[in-house]
Short mmCIF file of C-alpha atoms in Angstrom, two decimals:
data_model
loop_
_atom_site.label_atom_id
_atom_site.label_comp_id
_atom_site.label_asym_id
_atom_site.label_seq_id
_atom_site.Cartn_x
_atom_site.Cartn_y
_atom_site.Cartn_z
CA MET A 1 86.68 173.35 -1.03
CA GLN A 2 89.16 172.29 -4.50
CA CYS A 3 90.89 168.90 -5.80
CA ARG A 4 93.93 168.46 -3.21
CA PHE A 5 96.03 167.18 -6.60
CA CYS A 6 94.41 169.29 -9.86
CA THR A 7 93.09 172.10 -7.59
CA THR A 8 89.55 171.75 -9.76
CA PRO A 9 86.50 173.03 -7.74
CA LEU A 10 84.85 169.93 -5.81
CA THR A 11 80.81 169.64 -5.78
CA ASN A 12 80.25 166.26 -6.82
CA VAL A 13 79.39 164.45 -3.50
CA PHE A 14 80.21 160.86 -3.76
CA ILE A 15 78.64 159.99 -0.40
CA ASP A 16 77.86 161.75 2.83
CA LEU A 17 78.69 159.42 5.86
CA PHE A 18 77.33 162.21 8.32
CA ASN A 19 79.27 163.45 11.25
CA SER A 20 81.30 161.15 13.51
CA PRO A 21 84.50 161.49 15.66
CA ALA A 22 87.73 160.09 14.37
CA SER A 23 87.30 156.26 13.93
CA ASN A 24 90.43 155.67 15.78
CA SER A 25 89.37 157.56 18.98
CA TYR A 26 89.07 154.80 21.60
CA LEU A 27 87.52 156.35 24.82
CA THR A 28 88.19 155.20 28.37
CA ALA A 29 85.58 154.70 30.76
CA GLU A 30 86.34 158.25 32.32
CA GLU A 31 86.02 159.94 28.95
CA LEU A 32 82.61 158.56 28.31
CA ASN A 33 81.36 161.38 30.13
CA GLU A 34 83.10 164.14 28.54
CA PRO A 35 81.63 165.51 25.36
CA GLU A 36 83.09 163.88 21.54
CA THR A 37 84.51 165.96 18.78
CA PHE A 38 82.52 165.08 15.78
CA TYR A 39 83.72 165.75 12.12
CA PRO A 40 82.23 165.58 8.59
CA LEU A 41 82.62 162.63 6.76
CA LYS A 42 81.65 163.61 3.44
CA VAL A 43 83.24 162.32 0.23
CA TYR A 44 83.76 164.18 -3.19
CA THR A 45 84.70 163.00 -6.70
CA CYS A 46 86.82 165.32 -8.70
CA PRO A 47 85.38 165.61 -12.35
CA GLU A 48 88.67 166.35 -13.93
CA CYS A 49 91.06 163.92 -12.18
CA PHE A 50 88.70 161.37 -10.72
CA LEU A 51 90.37 161.77 -7.07
CA VAL A 52 87.64 160.54 -4.76
CA GLN A 53 88.52 162.61 -1.20
CA VAL A 54 87.58 163.85 2.07
CA ASP A 55 87.94 167.52 3.16
CA GLU A 56 90.66 167.54 5.58
CA TYR A 57 88.48 168.32 8.91
CA LYS A 58 90.44 166.34 10.80
CA LYS A 59 94.07 167.02 10.85
CA SER A 60 96.65 164.16 10.50
CA ASP A 61 98.79 164.90 13.15
CA ALA A 62 95.55 164.86 15.36
CA ILE A 63 95.07 161.28 13.94
CA PHE A 64 98.52 159.56 13.92
CA ASP A 65 99.50 160.93 17.59
CA SER A 66 101.24 158.88 20.62
CA ASN A 67 97.66 157.19 21.53
CA TYR A 68 97.40 155.85 18.04
CA ALA A 69 95.76 152.38 18.64
CA TYR A 70 96.47 150.36 15.20
CA PHE A 71 99.63 147.85 15.47
CA SER A 72 99.86 145.71 12.34
CA SER A 73 101.37 142.86 14.03
CA TYR A 74 98.20 141.80 15.46
CA SER A 75 96.90 140.20 12.38
CA THR A 76 98.64 137.00 11.31
CA SER A 77 97.10 136.99 7.70
CA TRP A 78 98.68 140.76 7.42
CA LEU A 79 102.11 139.19 8.87
CA ALA A 80 102.21 136.41 6.43
CA HIS A 81 101.30 139.19 3.56
CA ALA A 82 104.48 140.88 4.65
CA LYS A 83 106.84 138.32 4.60
CA ALA A 84 105.85 137.04 1.35
CA TYR A 85 106.29 140.34 -0.10
CA VAL A 86 109.70 140.76 1.41
CA GLU A 87 110.64 137.10 -0.30
CA LYS A 88 109.34 138.49 -3.37
CA MET A 89 110.93 141.87 -3.65
CA ILE A 90 114.36 140.03 -2.74
CA GLY A 91 113.69 137.16 -5.22
CA ARG A 92 112.78 140.06 -8.12
CA PHE A 93 115.49 143.11 -7.43
CA ALA A 94 118.32 141.10 -5.24
CA PHE A 95 118.16 143.38 -2.48
CA ASP A 96 120.92 142.65 -0.14
CA ALA A 97 123.30 143.76 2.63
CA ASN A 98 124.52 146.75 0.26
CA SER A 99 120.89 147.85 -0.38
CA GLN A 100 118.78 150.45 1.85
CA VAL A 101 115.21 149.54 2.49
CA ILE A 102 112.99 152.64 3.80
CA GLU A 103 109.55 151.94 4.60
CA ILE A 104 107.04 154.85 4.93
CA ALA A 105 104.67 154.12 7.83
CA SER A 106 106.48 151.03 9.09
CA ASN A 107 103.86 151.19 12.32
CA ASP A 108 105.47 148.43 14.79
CA GLY A 109 108.15 147.13 12.49
CA TYR A 110 105.74 144.41 11.18
CA LEU A 111 107.48 144.05 7.77
CA LEU A 112 110.81 145.37 8.00
CA GLN A 113 111.58 142.64 10.57
CA TYR A 114 111.82 140.26 7.77
CA PHE A 115 114.14 142.11 5.49
CA LYS A 116 116.36 142.48 8.77
CA GLN A 117 116.32 138.82 9.10
CA LYS A 118 117.83 138.74 5.91
CA GLY A 119 120.67 140.95 6.57
CA VAL A 120 118.95 143.86 4.17
CA PRO A 121 119.84 147.16 6.07
CA VAL A 122 116.25 148.90 6.81
CA LEU A 123 114.90 152.28 8.20
CA GLY A 124 110.99 152.85 9.35
CA ILE A 125 109.61 156.11 9.05
CA GLU A 126 106.53 156.34 11.59
CA PRO A 127 104.70 159.62 12.86
CA THR A 128 103.19 157.64 16.02
CA ALA A 129 105.57 157.34 18.80
CA ASN A 130 103.89 154.09 20.38
CA THR A 131 104.14 152.07 17.59
CA ALA A 132 107.88 153.19 16.58
CA LYS A 133 108.55 152.15 20.04
CA VAL A 134 107.71 148.45 19.36
CA ALA A 135 109.81 148.72 16.29
CA LEU A 136 112.92 149.88 17.87
CA GLU A 137 112.66 147.26 20.55
CA LYS A 138 112.94 144.79 17.84
CA GLY A 139 115.98 146.60 16.70
CA ILE A 140 114.52 148.27 13.72
CA LYS A 141 115.69 151.98 13.39
CA SER A 142 112.87 154.30 12.72
CA VAL A 143 112.22 157.84 12.44
CA VAL A 144 109.36 159.38 14.33
CA ASP A 145 108.11 161.86 12.02
CA PHE A 146 105.54 162.58 8.94
CA PHE A 147 107.09 161.86 5.52
CA GLY A 148 107.05 164.39 3.08
CA VAL A 149 109.93 166.68 0.86
CA ARG A 150 111.17 168.33 4.20
CA LEU A 151 112.04 165.01 6.07
CA ALA A 152 113.28 163.31 2.68
CA LYS A 153 115.55 166.23 2.14
CA GLU A 154 116.81 166.06 5.62
CA LEU A 155 117.70 162.25 5.31
CA VAL A 156 119.23 162.62 1.88
CA ALA A 157 121.61 165.24 3.85
CA LYS A 158 122.62 162.58 6.11
CA GLY A 159 123.69 160.35 3.09
CA ILE A 160 120.38 158.18 2.95
CA LYS A 161 118.74 157.07 -0.14
CA ALA A 162 116.54 154.43 -0.63
CA ASP A 163 116.92 151.42 -3.01
CA LEU A 164 113.55 150.40 -2.52
CA LEU A 165 111.22 152.74 -0.93
CA LEU A 166 107.81 151.29 0.33
CA GLY A 167 104.70 152.22 1.93
CA ASN A 168 101.41 149.93 2.72
CA ASN A 169 98.44 151.66 3.34
CA VAL A 170 99.58 155.05 3.49
CA LEU A 171 99.23 156.75 0.41
CA ALA A 172 95.59 157.28 1.21
CA HIS A 173 96.33 158.62 4.48
CA VAL A 174 98.51 161.79 3.75
CA PRO A 175 96.40 165.09 3.12
CA ASP A 176 99.16 166.39 0.89
CA ILE A 177 99.83 163.80 -1.65
CA LEU A 178 101.89 166.03 -3.70
CA ASP A 179 103.96 166.65 -1.05
CA PHE A 180 104.28 163.00 -0.17
CA VAL A 181 104.85 161.78 -3.74
CA GLY A 182 107.42 164.50 -4.28
CA GLY A 183 109.32 163.54 -1.08
CA MET A 184 109.70 159.91 -2.35
CA LYS A 185 111.12 161.56 -5.71
CA TYR A 186 113.67 163.22 -3.43
CA ILE A 187 114.90 160.13 -1.53
CA LEU A 188 114.67 157.44 -4.03
CA ALA A 189 118.02 156.27 -5.45
CA ASP A 190 118.61 156.63 -9.21
CA LYS A 191 117.60 152.94 -9.76
CA GLY A 192 115.60 152.78 -6.93
CA VAL A 193 112.35 150.95 -6.86
CA ILE A 194 109.05 152.23 -5.17
CA THR A 195 106.23 150.14 -4.08
CA MET A 196 103.13 151.36 -2.66
CA GLU A 197 99.88 149.19 -1.56
CA PHE A 198 96.55 150.90 -1.14
CA PRO A 199 92.66 149.72 -1.21
CA HIS A 200 91.43 150.14 -5.14
CA LEU A 201 88.78 152.44 -5.65
CA MET A 202 87.17 150.13 -8.17
CA LYS A 203 86.88 147.57 -5.48
CA LEU A 204 85.45 150.15 -3.11
CA VAL A 205 82.59 151.17 -5.53
CA ASP A 206 81.98 147.77 -7.00
CA GLU A 207 81.81 145.90 -3.86
CA ASN A 208 79.90 148.59 -1.50
CA GLN A 209 82.88 148.99 0.64
CA PHE A 210 81.80 152.20 2.08
CA ASP A 211 82.94 151.32 5.56
CA THR A 212 86.56 151.91 4.34
CA ILE A 213 85.80 155.59 4.45
CA TYR A 214 87.11 157.31 7.40
CA HIS A 215 88.84 160.72 8.50
CA GLU A 216 92.05 159.08 8.32
CA HIS A 217 91.63 158.05 4.63
CA PHE A 218 91.79 161.24 3.05
CA SER A 219 91.88 159.92 -0.50
CA TYR A 220 90.39 156.99 -2.23
CA LEU A 221 92.28 155.92 -5.36
CA SER A 222 92.34 154.55 -8.83
CA PHE A 223 95.21 153.42 -10.77
CA TYR A 224 94.72 156.03 -13.39
CA THR A 225 94.77 159.35 -10.82
CA VAL A 226 97.71 157.68 -9.05
CA GLN A 227 99.62 157.27 -12.19
CA GLN A 228 98.81 160.89 -12.96
CA ILE A 229 100.07 162.08 -9.70
CA PHE A 230 103.04 160.38 -9.59
CA GLU A 231 104.15 161.77 -13.17
CA SER A 232 103.43 165.31 -12.17
CA GLN A 233 106.50 164.45 -9.86
CA GLY A 234 108.78 162.79 -12.26
CA LEU A 235 107.92 159.27 -11.06
CA GLU A 236 106.89 156.55 -13.52
CA MET A 237 104.80 153.61 -13.30
CA PHE A 238 106.73 150.28 -14.46
CA ASP A 239 104.28 147.47 -13.14
CA VAL A 240 101.11 147.45 -10.95
CA GLU A 241 99.74 143.93 -9.01
CA GLU A 242 96.16 143.40 -8.09
CA VAL A 243 96.28 141.93 -4.59
CA SER A 244 93.57 140.59 -2.35
CA THR A 245 94.36 142.60 1.10
CA HIS A 246 91.93 145.10 2.59
CA GLY A 247 88.87 143.65 0.61
CA GLY A 248 91.11 144.39 -3.18
CA SER A 249 94.14 146.42 -3.20
CA LEU A 250 96.68 147.56 -5.61
CA ARG A 251 100.30 147.25 -5.52
CA ILE A 252 102.21 149.93 -7.68
CA TYR A 253 105.84 149.60 -8.76
CA ALA A 254 107.56 153.16 -9.85
CA LYS A 255 110.96 154.47 -10.88
CA HIS A 256 112.64 157.64 -12.09
CA LYS A 257 111.10 158.55 -15.13
CA ALA A 258 114.91 158.87 -16.06
CA ASP A 259 115.57 155.41 -15.34
CA ALA A 260 115.53 153.08 -18.52
CA SER A 261 116.93 150.00 -16.41
CA LYS A 262 113.34 148.89 -16.11
CA ALA A 263 111.14 147.75 -18.73
CA ILE A 264 107.17 148.87 -18.75
CA ALA A 265 105.18 145.50 -17.97
CA GLY A 266 102.07 145.16 -20.09
CA ASN A 267 100.18 145.15 -16.86
CA VAL A 268 100.23 148.86 -16.47
CA ALA A 269 97.98 149.58 -19.81
CA ALA A 270 95.99 146.55 -19.15
CA LEU A 271 94.80 147.68 -15.80
CA LEU A 272 94.25 151.37 -17.36
CA GLU A 273 92.23 149.65 -19.90
CA LYS A 274 90.04 147.71 -17.29
CA GLU A 275 89.46 150.90 -14.86
CA ALA A 276 88.36 152.68 -18.24
CA GLY A 277 86.25 150.04 -19.60
CA LYS A 278 84.34 150.03 -15.87
CA GLY A 279 83.63 153.76 -16.76
CA MET A 280 85.93 155.13 -13.75
CA LYS A 281 86.92 158.29 -16.25
CA THR A 282 83.31 159.14 -16.03
CA MET A 283 81.06 160.85 -12.97
CA ALA A 284 78.24 158.38 -13.95
CA TYR A 285 80.39 155.55 -12.59
CA TYR A 286 80.51 157.32 -9.05
CA GLU A 287 76.52 158.00 -8.98
CA GLY A 288 74.42 155.61 -7.01
CA PHE A 289 76.81 154.85 -4.21
CA THR A 290 74.74 155.93 -1.33
CA LYS A 291 71.62 154.13 -2.45
CA LYS A 292 73.65 151.07 -1.76
CA ALA A 293 75.42 151.90 1.25
CA LEU A 294 71.79 153.05 2.84
CA LYS A 295 70.70 149.37 2.11
CA VAL A 296 73.40 147.77 4.18
CA LYS A 297 72.26 150.42 7.00
CA ILE A 298 68.47 149.69 6.64
CA ASP A 299 69.31 145.81 6.50
CA LEU A 300 71.71 145.59 9.16
CA ILE A 301 69.22 147.95 11.90
CA SER A 302 66.30 145.43 11.02
CA PHE A 303 68.27 142.42 11.42
CA LEU A 304 69.45 143.95 14.93
CA ILE A 305 65.95 144.81 16.12
CA GLU A 306 64.74 141.52 14.96
CA GLN A 307 67.44 139.63 16.95
CA LYS A 308 66.79 141.87 20.09
CA ARG A 309 63.06 141.28 19.94
CA ALA A 310 63.82 137.26 19.93
CA GLY A 311 65.73 138.01 23.05
CA LYS A 312 69.22 136.78 21.12
CA LYS A 313 72.75 138.03 21.93
CA VAL A 314 74.70 139.81 19.34
CA ALA A 315 78.54 140.64 19.81
CA ALA A 316 81.10 141.86 17.18
CA TYR A 317 84.63 140.94 16.54
CA GLY A 318 87.52 143.43 15.60
CA ALA A 319 87.25 146.98 16.76
CA ALA A 320 88.48 148.23 13.31
CA ALA A 321 88.23 151.93 11.91
CA LYS A 322 86.03 150.34 9.10
CA GLY A 323 83.73 149.12 11.92
CA ASN A 324 83.28 152.38 13.67
CA THR A 325 82.28 153.91 10.36
CA LEU A 326 79.80 151.26 9.67
CA LEU A 327 78.41 151.67 13.42
CA ASN A 328 78.22 155.27 13.21
CA TYR A 329 76.50 155.51 9.60
CA CYS A 330 73.91 153.07 11.11
CA GLY A 331 73.43 154.84 14.39
CA ILE A 332 73.92 151.62 16.21
CA LYS A 333 74.66 151.77 19.87
CA SER A 334 75.40 149.35 22.79
CA ASP A 335 71.80 148.85 23.14
CA LEU A 336 71.80 146.37 19.91
CA ILE A 337 75.34 145.00 19.92
CA ASP A 338 76.53 144.36 23.63
CA TYR A 339 80.17 144.27 23.04
CA VAL A 340 83.18 143.93 20.32
CA VAL A 341 85.97 141.64 21.14
CA ASP A 342 89.48 142.53 19.77
CA ALA A 343 93.11 140.90 20.13
CA ASN A 344 94.70 144.06 20.45
CA PRO A 345 95.65 144.67 24.04
CA HIS A 346 95.48 148.50 23.52
CA LYS A 347 92.06 148.59 22.64
CA GLN A 348 90.57 145.99 25.27
CA ASP A 349 88.58 147.80 28.32
CA LYS A 350 87.72 150.97 26.10
CA PHE A 351 84.97 151.99 24.45
CA LEU A 352 84.31 152.46 20.42
CA PRO A 353 83.69 156.43 19.72
CA ALA A 354 80.06 157.46 19.32
CA SER A 355 78.67 153.89 19.55
CA HIS A 356 80.19 153.57 23.11
CA ILE A 357 80.18 149.81 22.73
CA PRO A 358 82.60 148.13 25.14
CA VAL A 359 85.79 146.54 23.55
CA LEU A 360 86.69 143.08 25.63
CA SER A 361 89.01 140.26 25.08
CA GLU A 362 88.15 136.93 23.49
CA ALA A 363 87.73 135.24 26.72
CA HIS A 364 84.61 137.12 27.27
CA LEU A 365 83.12 135.76 23.87
CA LYS A 366 83.87 132.23 25.32
CA LYS A 367 82.11 133.16 28.35
CA ASP A 368 79.02 134.86 27.06
CA GLN A 369 78.50 132.64 24.01
CA PRO A 370 76.35 135.36 21.79
CA ASP A 371 74.23 134.01 18.95
CA PHE A 372 75.75 136.19 16.65
CA VAL A 373 79.11 137.40 16.01
CA ILE A 374 79.30 140.53 13.47
CA ILE A 375 82.64 140.53 11.70
CA LEU A 376 83.36 143.97 11.49
CA PRO A 377 86.70 143.76 9.67
CA TRP A 378 85.18 141.64 7.20
CA ASN A 379 88.45 141.79 4.99
CA LEU A 380 89.82 139.30 7.63
CA LYS A 381 86.70 136.87 7.44
CA ALA A 382 88.73 133.91 6.65
CA GLU A 383 90.99 134.53 9.38
CA ILE A 384 88.27 135.36 11.93
CA THR A 385 85.97 132.57 11.25
CA LYS A 386 88.79 129.85 11.52
CA GLN A 387 89.70 131.45 15.08
CA LEU A 388 86.42 131.52 16.36
CA ALA A 389 85.01 128.09 14.74
CA TYR A 390 84.27 127.41 18.17
CA ILE A 391 80.92 129.46 18.42
CA SER A 392 79.40 126.96 16.38
CA ASP A 393 79.61 124.55 19.73
CA TRP A 394 77.21 126.81 21.09
CA GLY A 395 75.08 127.16 17.79
CA GLY A 396 76.45 130.62 17.31
CA LYS A 397 76.49 132.34 13.60
CA PHE A 398 78.69 134.86 11.95
CA LEU A 399 77.30 137.85 10.02
CA VAL A 400 79.23 139.87 7.57
CA PRO A 401 77.77 143.37 6.93
CA ILE A 402 79.68 144.24 3.62
CA PRO A 403 78.77 144.11 0.52
CA GLU A 404 75.47 143.06 1.83
CA VAL A 405 74.29 141.69 5.29
CA GLU A 406 74.40 138.00 5.13
CA VAL A 407 74.70 135.23 8.07
CA LEU A 408 77.04 132.64 7.19
#
């Protein structure tokens, strides 16, 4: 196996989370009796460019198909984040009725709806037909396809170029990152702006976020590595922000290298220096990560066995991909966690992959009154503890598993 950016041979294993099904493959009752396909989930660090990456065992078109179950609009905090972003972009760059905003991985229109409300022309690019259908119902024009150089050329041939080209949590999801960034270069207007948000590798390592590793995420990104990838395609970073979403993400701002209309903010050099200070350009930084993940595994299994012996009821909240990584790495099944509750009706009455824990509606939680609720999407801890604050009425408690197992 070689690095998907610089082609250096990969031999340094960052972490091995063992074989598991794709983390978005929720099962129906009928499918429980069928064999499941398991894929390796082994992550490597490139010693040359420090791109952390999984081998592409599970093809992206098999992951992001018409059965894709993630709809962005079911998270109120994510909608608020999207709305604030739109306000900020219009305020900073003065996008208006004469601008063209294009979002890659536009999902169900969760973000573009706010540009549309402001009278800014929008186009969504989304490979999953079921989420794109919801966006179309909101009046958001959407192209159902994977983004790359091919699609960029097709759209440019129709006279479409982006004044703002954005993508939230998509850069890590593409197997051919060079084709993806090359496509962005092609479709970006001469004075256009690119913004991309993605989980920051520094946060993943420092805060033990191993459960954010799954088959949909082909790459785990530092600012240093992303800057190199963009530069290889003729694009230049002119600003960067550290944002709190998904346990700590980066929002990068990029432009054509030839575009002299935008000054390079001091944040760019400052973050590169911060990463270097952490040791992110040395292999030593990436060693020892497995040991931290193993501690969570042992602590969580021990906690669940202790509660089972004491006759306590344990449920979970949030049938998220990160939860599936955690449960499957720990080998936890429905004998230790009774069920998981999720607000997304597309996941309800199905079963989690491998663990076969049933996904139920919140009404079941209120009726069952479990002693503990494990928050699997811990990045939404504030939103979920507020939403489910009523569990304290019967003495229920919350538990978060990352960065370490903690009863709140």
